[in-house]
Amino acid sequence: MEEKPQKEWHSISSSDTLNALGAKETGLTADEAAKRLEKFGKNELATEEKSSLLSILASQFANVLIIVLIVSATISLILGKQVESISIFVIVVLAAILGTLQEYQAGKALEALRKMASPSATVLRNGQTIEVPSSELVPGDIAIITYGNKVPADIRLIESNNLQVEEAALTGESLPVEKFTQAIEGDSIPLGDRKNLLFMGTSVSNGRGKGVVVGTGANTEFGKIATMLQNTKTEQTPLQKNLDKLGSNIGIIAIVIALVLSAFSYFINGGTILDAFIWAVALAVAIIPEALPAVVTIGLALGVQRMVKRRALIRKLPAVETLGAVNVVCTDKTGTLTKDEMTIRKVYADATTFDVDGSGYSPEGNIILNGHKVKHGAANPCLIKVLTYGVLCSDAELKLTDEGWDILGDPTEGAIVTTAQKAKIDTEAIKKENPRVDEIPFTSDKKYMATAHSTSGGRMVVLKGAFEVVMGKCSMVEAPNGAQPLTTEVESSINSTVAGFAANALRVIAVAYKMIDEQEQLTDDALTNMILAGFVAMIDPPREEVKPAIATCKKAGIRTIMITGDHKATAFAIAKELKIAHDESQVFSGSDVEKMSQSELDIAVNKASVFARIAPEHKLRIVESLMKQGNIAAMTGDGVNDAPALKKANIGVAMGITGTDVSKEAADMILTDDNFVTIVAAVEEGRTIFENIKKFLIFLLSGNAGTVFAIILAFVFGLALPLTPVQILFINFIMDGLIAIAISLEPSEGGIMHRKPRTVSEGIITRMGLLRIMSLGMAIALVTFAVYYASVTIFELQPLQAQTLFFLTLIFARLFNSLNNRSLNTSAFKSRLLGNIPLVISSIVGIAIVWATTKIGVLQTAFGNVDISINGWLVAIGAGSLVLLFGEVFKLISKDKI
Ligand code: ATP
């Protein structure tokens, strides 16, 4: 196989291109594709190098304080304090390993998510149309490209049907470029003029096409431009940025506190300057919440994985935090609130309304007139015409699967094909007899599609779309003895029939036709003076699970606004059923929006529950208006033209099943089941993640504050320095490492969807949060200090015994504090102890090690601990438990929720 012909791909014919690539129009075989994948590599642009475990481990030591600690411990080792110094090394290494595992896991979780969100492409392999991950495309593959696709590789076109592509990403040209298949003369012409080629990274804004892949990965035009390499750097979320800032502020405070306290200790308790210095560094290390970024990333990434299980795919990590603050959800109707299972219930033709029975896409069913089945062969010719023309202007096909009848293609069109088969029309035969020669594809903007057919009577155009749009292009109406003028009387009778259908939540699709000259081009402008063949009215029932989800949103302080391309009356009927709207004054239409000034729209969006007959550009205006007024808005969309609104919204939500690549790429989140309920589930997860981060932050900061306050109290009361560096580092390892992670895994606190959304401007630590950190810190310090003070002054214990008791009490106080912080606003006694197994295990491991450090000789030396009687243990546990009690009382008396 020749990899590149002498000439450029655009300058040779498509068949020469196929030959040059050893390809066939029916596609490569699976074996050949596998071989080529091996040879040419994946169809990917260079991505950021993945960090290895070792490099992550090394980065754990790239911290000034850790380096200072290691250097000082080494000096101390040389000076003979082996056991302590080695213990410091051990703890530092253990902490680094834990940090590495955390970071590695977070990285892997993010990588897995990235893979899941990666696009797929439609190709022909062995003559079969299949979907493959875009990364597996190879030169010679036959790719099928349709409206809304992101072009997955460089492709030489073999077929083009009204194909238009936006190439701004590559050429800067903002207008869509029309593509064709003929060879173009001249070798070095600009990319923008190579109109028989599709380029990776551009997007299809109209039509469809088929072509052979000529370049993949770095061999594409897109791949050649280094500056356009995908930005695969993991973006830091605002929360991560804030916490980084918080971390560095705490860092400075920590160093100051540590230096001051160690100076005190040096003057009061004596010892060497090196000892005081090591102590200071250990304390600084302990106060600084160095685990914060990794724990936040893990919290976010694990939350994102939980969301995947609930069918929401997060594309941009910052979305996770924003999700929890969403207070308005603007949602599509069809397929998101409803099942997108269209079933035609009525057909209108020849001034008569026929009923249709049967269910789903099964062609078994009947056309019924006045309660009687219409017999095969006796059907009204106008009825046959509207259904036949409807089928000609549709692409959907029925197929019998193991689960019953289903459709391939658009549900609205599937419903038409199903009904035609119920009327015993041979849908395949009529398509063959009247081949399609041209088409204008359906778009949400236009709300119609049109096709041209070569029929025995000449060239015919069929138009199918939203009732009032099609009606606006008709001047005649079909009748048994030929087309009749559409008089005002006929029109108003038809309009009232349609209004009745729409009020019953039926979607009305009209079909019109006309004959044209053989040479006449099919253009939008040519769609005038059409003949209305009739219309069909279909039901699309709401999804059962949506109604409760909307009620949940209400309780959670989230407004739901339905934004749909459907008719006002149809939309209102469904909104009423779902309890989104109760009054017609809450319904606005696209034409209303069009007429509104910005300030009128600002008022309308606050009142609206339904926007009907909306075009994608209205969505952008609506979301802008909502956001301008301080709302945090989620907005769903599926079409190419929805992309700007999805990009603009705080949370852009694309549909996984029906959505175009372009909408998916613009979105922050993709619903893999297209279901509204999934948005609500994602919001709940978003709130839980944010709350869990808050929980461990309060746990961590209150615990560290408690440790420092306790040491200060000891100094103030003239007692000996209570903690050794090893003890400090050990507490840090257990609490900031193991327990903090366990808290971030806490399941959702009940009632999270019964509260109002949080205010974004408020930040993660509110004034109330700060108050809780400080008071819990004081509680920890007071109980620990009280035990220490009593053991020195009342029970007159040996200094080492008193210091070990201080250590034990501090450990227990902080462990009890973790129980307290498992829930922020509800009682800790309500959460099941075994509801967080990692917390139970980490606590048991922590206590077991502490026990060992009071029993085993070498550990005793390392930690500076002595054996403690059972009474001592009971005192430590009892005193520590007071922190839990204190925290609970605090929750009870504070009115403000955190
Ligand atoms: P939503 O915006 O809630 O998803 P929708 O399906 O009504 O609802 P669009 O897909 O934008 O929104 O469709 C707009 C209108 O175009 C529909 O209400 C219908 O009248 C018409 N329509 C939909 N699908 C087709 C089709 N395949 N052919 C012709 N007209 C269609």
PDB file of C-alpha atoms in Angstrom, residues 1 31 71 111 115 162 167 180 198 261-262 311 367 411 444 446 501 532 539 572 610 615 683 699 761 787 814 829 865:
ATOM      1  CA  MET A   1       0.000   0.000   0.000  1.00  0.00           C
ATOM      2  CA  ASP A  31      -8.018  -7.821  10.420  1.00  0.00           C
ATOM      3  CA  VAL A  71      18.263  17.378  56.775  1.00  0.00           C
ATOM      4  CA  GLU A 111      -7.667   9.402  33.157  1.00  0.00           C
ATOM      5  CA  LYS A 115     -11.283   7.933  28.258  1.00  0.00           C
ATOM      6  CA  ASN A 162     -25.238  19.045   1.227  1.00  0.00           C
ATOM      7  CA  GLU A 167     -13.366  24.953   9.705  1.00  0.00           C
ATOM      8  CA  PHE A 180     -17.841  18.111  -2.732  1.00  0.00           C
ATOM      9  CA  LEU A 198     -12.556  16.978   5.647  1.00  0.00           C
ATOM     10  CA  LEU A 261       6.613  27.937  70.192  1.00  0.00           C
ATOM     11  CA  SER A 262       9.945  26.200  69.698  1.00  0.00           C
ATOM     12  CA  ARG A 311     -25.192   8.095  34.264  1.00  0.00           C
ATOM     13  CA  ILE A 367     -56.275   2.904  11.447  1.00  0.00           C
ATOM     14  CA  PRO A 411     -38.357   8.704  16.804  1.00  0.00           C
ATOM     15  CA  SER A 444     -34.094  22.651  15.142  1.00  0.00           C
ATOM     16  CA  LYS A 446     -35.956  25.550  10.735  1.00  0.00           C
ATOM     17  CA  PHE A 501     -54.444  17.976  19.549  1.00  0.00           C
ATOM     18  CA  LEU A 532     -50.825  20.311   2.534  1.00  0.00           C
ATOM     19  CA  ILE A 539     -47.893  11.324  21.847  1.00  0.00           C
ATOM     20  CA  PHE A 572     -47.735  23.421  28.403  1.00  0.00           C
ATOM     21  CA  VAL A 610     -41.857  26.897  29.813  1.00  0.00           C
ATOM     22  CA  ALA A 615     -34.608  28.216  18.523  1.00  0.00           C
ATOM     23  CA  VAL A 683     -26.656  17.885  41.477  1.00  0.00           C
ATOM     24  CA  PHE A 699     -12.052  18.150  60.745  1.00  0.00           C
ATOM     25  CA  SER A 761     -19.796  33.680  46.539  1.00  0.00           C
ATOM     26  CA  VAL A 787      -5.866  15.844  81.418  1.00  0.00           C
ATOM     27  CA  ARG A 814      -9.250  14.108  67.369  1.00  0.00           C
ATOM     28  CA  PHE A 829     -25.422   9.774  66.489  1.00  0.00           C
ATOM     29  CA  ASN A 865       5.982   7.217  75.368  1.00  0.00           C
TER      30      ASN A 865
END
